[in-house]
Coordinates of C-alpha atoms in Angstrom, one line a residue:
X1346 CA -30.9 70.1 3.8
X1347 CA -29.9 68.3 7.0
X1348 CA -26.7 66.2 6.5
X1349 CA -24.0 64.1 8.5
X1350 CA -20.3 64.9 9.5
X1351 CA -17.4 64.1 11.1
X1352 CA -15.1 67.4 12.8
X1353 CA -12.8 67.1 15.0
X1354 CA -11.5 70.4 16.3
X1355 CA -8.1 70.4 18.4
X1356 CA -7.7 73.1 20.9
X1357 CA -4.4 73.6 22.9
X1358 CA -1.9 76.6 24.8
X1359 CA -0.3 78.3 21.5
X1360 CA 2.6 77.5 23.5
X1361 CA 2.5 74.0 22.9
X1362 CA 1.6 73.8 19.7
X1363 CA 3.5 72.0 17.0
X1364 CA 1.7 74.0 14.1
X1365 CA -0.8 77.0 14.6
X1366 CA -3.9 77.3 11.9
X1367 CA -5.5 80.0 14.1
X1368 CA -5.9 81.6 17.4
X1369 CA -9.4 81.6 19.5
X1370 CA -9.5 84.8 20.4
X1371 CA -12.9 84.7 22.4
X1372 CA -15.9 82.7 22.6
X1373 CA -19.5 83.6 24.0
X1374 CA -23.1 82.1 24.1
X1375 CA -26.7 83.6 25.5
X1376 CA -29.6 81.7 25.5
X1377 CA -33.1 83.7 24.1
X1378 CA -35.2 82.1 26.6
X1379 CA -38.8 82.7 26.1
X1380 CA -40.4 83.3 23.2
X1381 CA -44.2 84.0 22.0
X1382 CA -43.6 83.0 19.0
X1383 CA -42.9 79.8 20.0
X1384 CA -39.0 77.4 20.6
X1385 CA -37.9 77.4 17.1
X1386 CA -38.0 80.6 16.5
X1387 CA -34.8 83.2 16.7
X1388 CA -34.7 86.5 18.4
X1389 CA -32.6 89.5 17.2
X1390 CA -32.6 91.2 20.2
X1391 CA -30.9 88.5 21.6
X1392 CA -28.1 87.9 19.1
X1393 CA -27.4 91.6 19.2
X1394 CA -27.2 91.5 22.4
X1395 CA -24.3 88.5 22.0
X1396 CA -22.5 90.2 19.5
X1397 CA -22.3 93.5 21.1
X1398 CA -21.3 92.3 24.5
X1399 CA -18.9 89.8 22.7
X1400 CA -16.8 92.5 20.9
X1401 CA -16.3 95.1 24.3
X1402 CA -15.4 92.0 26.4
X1403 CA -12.8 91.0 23.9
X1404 CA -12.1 94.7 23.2
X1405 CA -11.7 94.0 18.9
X1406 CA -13.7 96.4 16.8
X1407 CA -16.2 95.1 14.8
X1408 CA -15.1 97.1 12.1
X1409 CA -11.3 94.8 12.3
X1410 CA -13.6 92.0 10.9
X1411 CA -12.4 90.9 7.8
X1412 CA -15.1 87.7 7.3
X1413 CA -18.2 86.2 8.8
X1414 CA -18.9 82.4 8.7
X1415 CA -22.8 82.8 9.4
X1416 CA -25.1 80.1 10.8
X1417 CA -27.6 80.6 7.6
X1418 CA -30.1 77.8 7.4
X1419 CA -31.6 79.1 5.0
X1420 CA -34.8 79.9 6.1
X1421 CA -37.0 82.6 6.3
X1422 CA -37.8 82.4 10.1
X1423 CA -33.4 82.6 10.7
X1424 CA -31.9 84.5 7.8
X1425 CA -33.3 88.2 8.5
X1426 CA -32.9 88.0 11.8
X1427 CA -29.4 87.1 11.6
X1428 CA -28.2 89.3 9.2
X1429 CA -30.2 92.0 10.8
X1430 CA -28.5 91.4 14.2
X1431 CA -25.3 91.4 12.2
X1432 CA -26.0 95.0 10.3
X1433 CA -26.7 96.8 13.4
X1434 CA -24.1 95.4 15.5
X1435 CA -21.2 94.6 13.1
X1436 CA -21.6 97.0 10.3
X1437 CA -22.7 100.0 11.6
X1438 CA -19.3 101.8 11.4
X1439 CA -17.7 99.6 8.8
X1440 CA -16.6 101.6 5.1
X1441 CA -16.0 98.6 3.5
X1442 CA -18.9 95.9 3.0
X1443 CA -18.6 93.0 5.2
X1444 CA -17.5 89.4 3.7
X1445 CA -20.5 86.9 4.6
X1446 CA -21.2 83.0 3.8
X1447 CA -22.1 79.4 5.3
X1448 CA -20.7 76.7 4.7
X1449 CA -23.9 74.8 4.6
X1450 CA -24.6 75.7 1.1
X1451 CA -21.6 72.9 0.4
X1452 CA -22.4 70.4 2.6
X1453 CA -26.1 70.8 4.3
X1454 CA -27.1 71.5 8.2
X1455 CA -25.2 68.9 10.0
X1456 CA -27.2 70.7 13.2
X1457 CA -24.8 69.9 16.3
X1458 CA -21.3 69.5 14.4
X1459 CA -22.7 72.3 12.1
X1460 CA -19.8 74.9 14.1
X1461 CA -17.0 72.9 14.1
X1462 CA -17.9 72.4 9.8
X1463 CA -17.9 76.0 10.0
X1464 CA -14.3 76.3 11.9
X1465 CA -12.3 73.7 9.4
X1466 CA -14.1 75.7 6.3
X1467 CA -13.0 78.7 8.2
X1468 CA -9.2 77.3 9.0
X1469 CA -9.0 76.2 5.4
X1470 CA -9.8 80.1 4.3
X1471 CA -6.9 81.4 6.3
X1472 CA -4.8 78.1 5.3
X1473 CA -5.3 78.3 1.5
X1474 CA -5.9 82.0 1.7
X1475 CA -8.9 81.2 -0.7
X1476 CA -12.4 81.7 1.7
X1477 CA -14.5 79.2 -0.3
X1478 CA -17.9 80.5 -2.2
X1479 CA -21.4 80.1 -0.8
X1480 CA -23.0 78.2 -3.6
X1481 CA -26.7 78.5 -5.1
X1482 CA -27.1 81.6 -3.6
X1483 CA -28.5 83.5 -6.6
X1484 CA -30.5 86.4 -5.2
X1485 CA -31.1 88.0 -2.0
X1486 CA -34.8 87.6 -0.7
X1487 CA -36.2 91.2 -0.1
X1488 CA -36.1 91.1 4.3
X1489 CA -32.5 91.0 3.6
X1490 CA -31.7 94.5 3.5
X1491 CA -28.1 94.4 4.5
X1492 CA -27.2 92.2 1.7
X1493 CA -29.3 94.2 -1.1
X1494 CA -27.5 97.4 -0.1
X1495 CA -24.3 96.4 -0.2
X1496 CA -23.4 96.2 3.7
X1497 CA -22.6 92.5 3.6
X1498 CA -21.4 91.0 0.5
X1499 CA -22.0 87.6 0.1
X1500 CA -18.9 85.4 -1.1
X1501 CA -20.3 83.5 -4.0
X1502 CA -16.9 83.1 -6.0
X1503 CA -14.0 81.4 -4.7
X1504 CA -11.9 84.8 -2.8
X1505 CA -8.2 85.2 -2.3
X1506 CA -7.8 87.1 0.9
X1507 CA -5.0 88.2 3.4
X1508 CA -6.9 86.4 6.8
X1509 CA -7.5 88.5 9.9
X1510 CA -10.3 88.5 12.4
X1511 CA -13.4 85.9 11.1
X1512 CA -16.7 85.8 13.3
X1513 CA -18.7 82.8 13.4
X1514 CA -22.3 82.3 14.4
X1515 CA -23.9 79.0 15.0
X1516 CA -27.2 78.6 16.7
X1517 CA -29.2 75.6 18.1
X1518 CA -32.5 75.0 18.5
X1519 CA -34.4 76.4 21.0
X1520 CA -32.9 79.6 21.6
X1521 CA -28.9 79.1 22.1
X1522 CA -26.8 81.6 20.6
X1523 CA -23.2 81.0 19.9
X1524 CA -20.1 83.2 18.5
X1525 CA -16.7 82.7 18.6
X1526 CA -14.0 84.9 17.1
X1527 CA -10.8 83.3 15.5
X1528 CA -7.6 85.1 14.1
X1529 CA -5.2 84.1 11.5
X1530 CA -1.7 82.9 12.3
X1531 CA 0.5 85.4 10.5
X1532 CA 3.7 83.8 11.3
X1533 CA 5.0 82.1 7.4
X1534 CA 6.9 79.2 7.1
X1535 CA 10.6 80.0 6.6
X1536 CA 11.4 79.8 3.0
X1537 CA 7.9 78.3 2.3
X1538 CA 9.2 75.1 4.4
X1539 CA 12.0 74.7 2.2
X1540 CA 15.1 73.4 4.1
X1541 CA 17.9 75.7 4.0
X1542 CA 20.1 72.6 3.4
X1543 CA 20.4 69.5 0.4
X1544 CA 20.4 67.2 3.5
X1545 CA 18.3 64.0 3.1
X1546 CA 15.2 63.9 5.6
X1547 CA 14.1 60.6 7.6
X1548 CA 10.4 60.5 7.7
X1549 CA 9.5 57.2 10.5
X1550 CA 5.1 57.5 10.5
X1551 CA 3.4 54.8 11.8
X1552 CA -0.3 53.3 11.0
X1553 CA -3.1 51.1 11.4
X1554 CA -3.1 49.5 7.9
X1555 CA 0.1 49.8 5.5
X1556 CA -2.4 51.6 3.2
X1557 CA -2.6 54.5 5.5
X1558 CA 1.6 54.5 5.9
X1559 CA 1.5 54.5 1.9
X1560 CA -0.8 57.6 2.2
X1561 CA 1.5 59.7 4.3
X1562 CA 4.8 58.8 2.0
X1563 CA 3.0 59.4 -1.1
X1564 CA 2.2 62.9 0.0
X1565 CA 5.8 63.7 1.4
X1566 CA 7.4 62.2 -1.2
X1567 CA 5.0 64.0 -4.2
X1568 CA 6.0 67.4 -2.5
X1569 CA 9.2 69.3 -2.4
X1570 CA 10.2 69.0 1.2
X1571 CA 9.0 70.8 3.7
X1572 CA 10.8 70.5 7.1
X1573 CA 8.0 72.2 9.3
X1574 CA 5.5 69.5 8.1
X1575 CA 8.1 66.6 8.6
X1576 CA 9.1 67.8 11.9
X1577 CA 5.2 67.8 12.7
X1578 CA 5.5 64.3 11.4
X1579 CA 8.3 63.6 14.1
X1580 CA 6.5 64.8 16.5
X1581 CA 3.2 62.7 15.9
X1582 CA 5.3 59.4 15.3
X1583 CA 7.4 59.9 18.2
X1584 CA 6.2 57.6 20.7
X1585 CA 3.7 54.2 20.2
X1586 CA 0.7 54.8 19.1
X1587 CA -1.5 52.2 20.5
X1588 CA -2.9 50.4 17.7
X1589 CA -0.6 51.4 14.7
X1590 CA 0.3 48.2 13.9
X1591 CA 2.4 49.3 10.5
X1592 CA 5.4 51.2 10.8
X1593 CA 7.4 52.4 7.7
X1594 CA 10.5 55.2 7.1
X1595 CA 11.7 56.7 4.1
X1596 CA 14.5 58.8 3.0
X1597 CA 13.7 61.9 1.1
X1598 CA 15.7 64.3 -0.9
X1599 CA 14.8 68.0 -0.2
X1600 CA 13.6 68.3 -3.9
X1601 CA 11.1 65.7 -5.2
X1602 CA 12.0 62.5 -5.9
X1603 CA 11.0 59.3 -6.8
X1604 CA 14.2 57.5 -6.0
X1605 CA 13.3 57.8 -2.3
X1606 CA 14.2 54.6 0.1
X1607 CA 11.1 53.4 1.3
X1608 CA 10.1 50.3 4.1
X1609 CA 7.1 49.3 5.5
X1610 CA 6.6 46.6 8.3
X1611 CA 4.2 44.6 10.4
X1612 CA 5.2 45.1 13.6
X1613 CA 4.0 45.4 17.1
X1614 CA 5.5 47.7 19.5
X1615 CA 8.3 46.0 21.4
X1616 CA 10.5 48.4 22.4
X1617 CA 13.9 47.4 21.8
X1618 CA 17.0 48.2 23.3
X1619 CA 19.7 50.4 21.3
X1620 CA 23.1 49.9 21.1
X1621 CA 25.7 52.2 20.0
X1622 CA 28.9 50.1 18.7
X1623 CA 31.7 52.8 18.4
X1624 CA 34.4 51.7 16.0
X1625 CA 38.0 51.4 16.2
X1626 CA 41.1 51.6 13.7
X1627 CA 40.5 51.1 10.0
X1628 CA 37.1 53.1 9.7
X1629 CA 38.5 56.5 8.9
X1630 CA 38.8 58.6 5.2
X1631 CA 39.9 62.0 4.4
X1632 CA 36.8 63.9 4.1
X1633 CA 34.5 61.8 5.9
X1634 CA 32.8 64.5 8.0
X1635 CA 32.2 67.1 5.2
X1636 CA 28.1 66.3 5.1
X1637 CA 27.8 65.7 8.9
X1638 CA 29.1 69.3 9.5
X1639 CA 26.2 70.6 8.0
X1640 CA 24.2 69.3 10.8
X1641 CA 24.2 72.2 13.7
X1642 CA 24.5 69.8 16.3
X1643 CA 27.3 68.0 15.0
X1644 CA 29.7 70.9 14.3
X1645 CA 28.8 72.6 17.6
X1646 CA 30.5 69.8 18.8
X1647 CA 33.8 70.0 16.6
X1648 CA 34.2 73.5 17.1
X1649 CA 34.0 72.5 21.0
X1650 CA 36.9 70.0 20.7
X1651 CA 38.8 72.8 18.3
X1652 CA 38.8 75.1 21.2
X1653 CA 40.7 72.8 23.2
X1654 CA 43.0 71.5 21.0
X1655 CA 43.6 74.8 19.8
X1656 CA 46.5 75.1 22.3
X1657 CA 48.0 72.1 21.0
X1658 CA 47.8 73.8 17.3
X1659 CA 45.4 71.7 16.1
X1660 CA 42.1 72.3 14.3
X1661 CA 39.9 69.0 14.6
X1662 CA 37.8 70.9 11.5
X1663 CA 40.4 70.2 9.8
X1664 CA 41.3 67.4 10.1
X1665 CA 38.0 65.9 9.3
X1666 CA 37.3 67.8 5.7
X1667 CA 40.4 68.1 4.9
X1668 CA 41.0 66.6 1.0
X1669 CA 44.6 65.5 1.7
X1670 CA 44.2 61.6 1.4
X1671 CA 47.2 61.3 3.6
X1672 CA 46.3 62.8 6.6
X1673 CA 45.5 60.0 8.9
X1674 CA 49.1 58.8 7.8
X1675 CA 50.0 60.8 11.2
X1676 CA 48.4 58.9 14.3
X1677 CA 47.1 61.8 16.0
X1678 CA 45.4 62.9 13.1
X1679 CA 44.1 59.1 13.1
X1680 CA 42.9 59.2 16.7
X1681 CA 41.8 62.3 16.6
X1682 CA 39.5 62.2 13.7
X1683 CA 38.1 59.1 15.2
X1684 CA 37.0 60.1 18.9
X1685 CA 36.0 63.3 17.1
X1686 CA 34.3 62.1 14.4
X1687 CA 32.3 59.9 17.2
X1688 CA 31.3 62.6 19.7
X1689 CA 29.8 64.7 17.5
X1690 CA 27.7 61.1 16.6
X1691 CA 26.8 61.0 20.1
X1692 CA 25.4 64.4 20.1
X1693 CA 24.1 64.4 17.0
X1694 CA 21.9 61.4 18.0
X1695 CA 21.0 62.5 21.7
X1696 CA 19.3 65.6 20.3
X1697 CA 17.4 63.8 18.3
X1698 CA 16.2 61.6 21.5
X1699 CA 18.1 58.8 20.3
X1700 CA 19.9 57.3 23.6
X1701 CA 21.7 54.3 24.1
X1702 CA 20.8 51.3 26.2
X1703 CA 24.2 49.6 25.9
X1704 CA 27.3 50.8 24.7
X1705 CA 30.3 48.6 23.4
X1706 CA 33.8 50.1 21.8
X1707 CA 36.4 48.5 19.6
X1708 CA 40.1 49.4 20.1
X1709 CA 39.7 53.3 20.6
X1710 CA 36.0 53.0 20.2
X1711 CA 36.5 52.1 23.9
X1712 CA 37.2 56.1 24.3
X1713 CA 34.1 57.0 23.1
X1714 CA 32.1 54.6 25.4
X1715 CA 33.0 56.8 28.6
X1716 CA 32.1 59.9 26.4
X1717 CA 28.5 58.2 25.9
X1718 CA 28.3 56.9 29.2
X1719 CA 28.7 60.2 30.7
X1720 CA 31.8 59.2 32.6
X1721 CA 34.1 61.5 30.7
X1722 CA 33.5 64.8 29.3
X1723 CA 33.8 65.9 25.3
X1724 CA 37.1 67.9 26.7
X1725 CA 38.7 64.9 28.6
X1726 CA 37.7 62.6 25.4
X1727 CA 39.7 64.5 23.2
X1728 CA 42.8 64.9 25.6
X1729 CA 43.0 61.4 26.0
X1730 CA 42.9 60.6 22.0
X1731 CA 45.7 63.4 21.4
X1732 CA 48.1 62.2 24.6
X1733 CA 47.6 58.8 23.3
X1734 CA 48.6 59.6 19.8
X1735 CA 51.2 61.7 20.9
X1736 CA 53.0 59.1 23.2
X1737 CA 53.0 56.9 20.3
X1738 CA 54.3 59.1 17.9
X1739 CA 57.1 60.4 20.7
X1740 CA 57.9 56.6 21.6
X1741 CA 60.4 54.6 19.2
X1742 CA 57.9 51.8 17.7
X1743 CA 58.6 50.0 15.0
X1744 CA 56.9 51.0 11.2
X1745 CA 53.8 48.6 11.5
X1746 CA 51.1 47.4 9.6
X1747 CA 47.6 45.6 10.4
X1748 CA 45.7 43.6 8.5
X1749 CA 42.2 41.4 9.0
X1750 CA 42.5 37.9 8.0
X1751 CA 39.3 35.6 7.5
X1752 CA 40.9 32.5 8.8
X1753 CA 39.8 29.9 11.9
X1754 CA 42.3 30.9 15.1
X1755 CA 43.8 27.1 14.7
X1756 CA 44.8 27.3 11.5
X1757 CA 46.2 31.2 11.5
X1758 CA 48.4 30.5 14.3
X1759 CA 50.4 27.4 13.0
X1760 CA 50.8 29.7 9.5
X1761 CA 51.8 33.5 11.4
X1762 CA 55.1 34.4 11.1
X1763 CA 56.6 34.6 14.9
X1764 CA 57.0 38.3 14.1
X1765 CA 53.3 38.6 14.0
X1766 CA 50.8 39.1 16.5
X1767 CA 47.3 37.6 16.3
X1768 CA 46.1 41.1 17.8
X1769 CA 42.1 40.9 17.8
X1770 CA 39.2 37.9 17.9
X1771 CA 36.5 39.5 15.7
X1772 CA 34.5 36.2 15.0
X1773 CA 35.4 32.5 15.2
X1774 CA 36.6 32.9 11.6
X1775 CA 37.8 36.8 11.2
X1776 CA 41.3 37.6 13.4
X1777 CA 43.4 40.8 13.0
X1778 CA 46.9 40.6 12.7
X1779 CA 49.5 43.0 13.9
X1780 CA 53.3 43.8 13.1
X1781 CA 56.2 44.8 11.1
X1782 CA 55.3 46.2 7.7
X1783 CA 57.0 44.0 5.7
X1784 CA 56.5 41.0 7.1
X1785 CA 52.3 41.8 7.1
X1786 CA 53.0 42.7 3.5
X1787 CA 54.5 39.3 2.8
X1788 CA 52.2 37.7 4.7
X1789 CA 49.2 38.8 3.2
X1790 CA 50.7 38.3 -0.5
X1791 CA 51.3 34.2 0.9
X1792 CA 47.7 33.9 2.3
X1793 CA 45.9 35.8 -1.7
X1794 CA 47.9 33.1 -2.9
X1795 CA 46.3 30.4 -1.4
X1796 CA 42.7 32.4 -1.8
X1797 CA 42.1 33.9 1.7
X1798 CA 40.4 36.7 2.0
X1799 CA 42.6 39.8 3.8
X1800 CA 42.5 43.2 3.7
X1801 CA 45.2 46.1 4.8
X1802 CA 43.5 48.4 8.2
X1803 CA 44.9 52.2 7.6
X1804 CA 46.2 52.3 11.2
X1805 CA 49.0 55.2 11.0
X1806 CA 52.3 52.9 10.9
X1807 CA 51.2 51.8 14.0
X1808 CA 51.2 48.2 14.9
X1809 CA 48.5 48.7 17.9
X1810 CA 47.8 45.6 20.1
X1811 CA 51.2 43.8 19.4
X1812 CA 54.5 43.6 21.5
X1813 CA 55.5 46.2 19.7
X1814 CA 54.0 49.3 21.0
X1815 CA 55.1 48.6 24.5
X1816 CA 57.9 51.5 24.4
X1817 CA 54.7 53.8 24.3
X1818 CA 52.9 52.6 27.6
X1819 CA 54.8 54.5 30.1
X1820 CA 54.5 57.6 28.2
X1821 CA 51.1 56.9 28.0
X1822 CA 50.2 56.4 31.6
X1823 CA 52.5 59.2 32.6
X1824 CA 50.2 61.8 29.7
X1825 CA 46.5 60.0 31.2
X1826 CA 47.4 60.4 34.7
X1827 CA 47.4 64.1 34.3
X1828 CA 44.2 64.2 32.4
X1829 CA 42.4 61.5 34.8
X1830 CA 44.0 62.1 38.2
X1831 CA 41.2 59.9 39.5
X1832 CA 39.3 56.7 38.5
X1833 CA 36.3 57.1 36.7
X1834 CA 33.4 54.8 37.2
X1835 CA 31.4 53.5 34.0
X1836 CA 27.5 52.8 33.8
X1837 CA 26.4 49.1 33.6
X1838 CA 25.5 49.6 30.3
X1839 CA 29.0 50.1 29.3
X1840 CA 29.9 46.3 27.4
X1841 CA 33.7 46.6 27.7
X1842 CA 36.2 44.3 25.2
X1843 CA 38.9 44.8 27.9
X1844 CA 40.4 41.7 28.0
X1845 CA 40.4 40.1 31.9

């Protein structure tokens, strides 16, 4: 029964390939040529012929066969003489009988895309490790001699296998004689594709329609997760896709889950520029790298700045899981779990191909900026964190406090006590405030009063950016002037809050 298909077969270097389904290990064609008997009509000789030549060129024995995907029309002129070009080449030495079907018993002679049906049926054997059955075959006709006497077995019931070599014939009309010769990829998925983690996964897909983003989701998300397949995703999704006009991300769990964060959106490609924001003072808690170190990437680059603060007697490791809620109570422990915390974000997201355009830095954030725009190394970042926390903990400063007050600059500075610094402009409405301990904590009890919203930043007993730390900047120059002899030039994408 002729019929119609659509195959798509996708051949590449096995060392470029994302995921292997199987390897071509040769291919050959002959052409009968002429024929009494007329165009249509198949020769033996010739196909013998193919198949003999085809297994000394590409040195296999035909006896290593474990399955053949056979071109089987299903008519009397073809059959015989394929499976009697197949018995004297393929099975002449073979103990075992040989595996046979066609995948046109499923779906019908799609004549020109009739081999690449028999390649994904094929791939989908050694996939599955099920080779699906030839159906209605009930008997073999009496020229088929092979099959009655138990050289060739027929596959008629769905068969579990262990994959290997597969032959496949597929001839055309008027004399061409094809055969190619595929073999299984071995190699299994680590732990089934399991992750060897409880890490959430990010799966970004894009699409033409949102249906077709809802398709992929719903078959991540209906699976336990498997990291090979989502890397695949990755890989697919990485760049535009002309014509994908749906883009969507989720957040998986590594077992299934139907909590999962999902969004889907309309969107044209624009690319747009990325910004990494590194943050100052006030962002730090005891612990708060514990999950992140389970990222490779991430705790390569701890155990980089461990090495060199290891002469200082420091471990930045830590300092970063440690469960002691005091620990950034000490400033150098403060600074040093921030910048540290922060290059391992940098590396973390530059080996996933995520780069900044522009870079901007709050307070110390600033440190991290010359880490991200290459200007300083991950050694000469962490230096300059530790020198800097340790000339403010060897410098007499005052015990300080700092505080963020949501208040318009006019009014904030006829009400701040003249022992308090307005220290940073965050927004035309949001000002921190910087000074001695007590008088922030009187302050900030006067302003609740009145209902204005404040909160305490956990900045080490330091009160940074106010007259007060000014017994540390000599020490401080004198400690960065051995780490930096020379200037270092930043990048134009490097948005500095340096005040002019």
């Amino acid at each position: 029964m002729r019929s119609d298909t659509v195959a798509v077969v996708y051949l590449q270097k096995a060392k470029n390939a994302r995921r292997i389904y199987a390897t071509l290990v040769h291919g050959k064609i002959n052409c009968d040529g002429f024929k009494e008997e007329g165009i249509t009509f198949p020769s033996v000789e010739k196909q013998k012929i193919l198949l003999s030549e085809f297994y000394k060129e590409c040195e296999i024995s035909p006896n290593e066969l474990s399955y053949v995907e056979s071109h089987a029309t299903g008519t009397l002129a073809g059959d015989p003489i394929e499976v009697m070009a197949i018995d004297q080449t393929l099975c002449a030495k073979r103990n075992t009988p040989l595996l046979m079907g066609s995948i046109k018993s499923n779906i019908g002679h799609s004549e020109p895309a009739s081999g690449l049906c028999q390649i994904a049926k094929v791939l989908l054997a050694m996939e599955t490790g099920i080779i699906t059955p030839t159906i209605h075959f009930k008997r073999p006709r009496k020229e088929l001699t092979a099959i009655i006497e138990g050289r060739i077995k027929i596959v008629t019931e769905p068969t579990e296998w262990e994959g290997g070599y597969v032959g496949i014939n597929s001839f055309g009309f008027g004399g061409a004689n094809s055969h190619i010769l595929l073999k299984s990829n071995f190699k299994q998925k680590t732990n089934n594709g399991a992750p060897n983690d409880d890490l959430p996964r990010l799966v970004a897909v894009s699409g033409r329609t949102e249906e077709a983003v809802k398709i992929i989701f719903d078959y991540v998300r209906n699976r336990s997760t498997d990291a090979e397949f989502i890397s695949l995703l990755h890989h697919i999704h990485n760049d535009n896709i002309e014509g994908h006009l749906y883009r969507g991300y989720m957040i998986t769990k590594s077992k299934i889950s139907h909590n999962t964060i999902i969004k889907i959106e309309h969107t044209p490609y624009t690319k747009r520029p990325i910004c990494f924001i590194f943050s100052g003072l006030g962002s730090q808690w005891f612990g708060m790298s514990r999950t992140l170190m389970k990222f490779p990437v991430f705790a390569k680059a701890i155990q980089k700045c461990d090495i060199v603060l290891r002469t200082y007697g420091i471990l930045l490791t830590d300092i970063l899981t440690n469960d002691n809620k005091n620990i950034f109570d000490n400033i150098i422990n403060l600074l040093l779990g921030l910048v540290g915390l922060q290059i391992g974000l940098v590396d973390l997201l530059t080996s996933i191909g995520i780069v900044s355009d522009f870079i901007i830095g709050h307070t110390i954030g600033e440190l991290i900026c010359g880490y991200a725009d290459g200007c300083l190394t991950a050694k000469e970042t962490i230096l300059l964190a530790y020198f800097i926390g340790l000339a403010l903990h060897e410098s007499k400063i005052i015990n300080g406090s700092m505080a963020e007050i949501n208040l318009d600059y006019k009014t904030l500075k006829v009400i701040c006590p003249s022992d308090i610094d307005i220290a940073c402009y965050n927004s035309s409405s949001n000002f921190i405030v910087s000074g001695p301990t007590n008088s922030i904590k009187a302050f900030l009890t006067k302003l609740q009063a009145d209902n204005i919203s404040v909160k305490r930043i956990s900045c080490g007993n330091i009160p940074f950016h106010s007259r007060y730390i000014k017994p540390a900047i000599a020490k401080s120059e004198e400690y960065l002037n051995q780490i930096l002899p020379q200037e270092k030039i930043c990048s134009s994408k490097w948005l500095t809050t340096i005040a002019h």
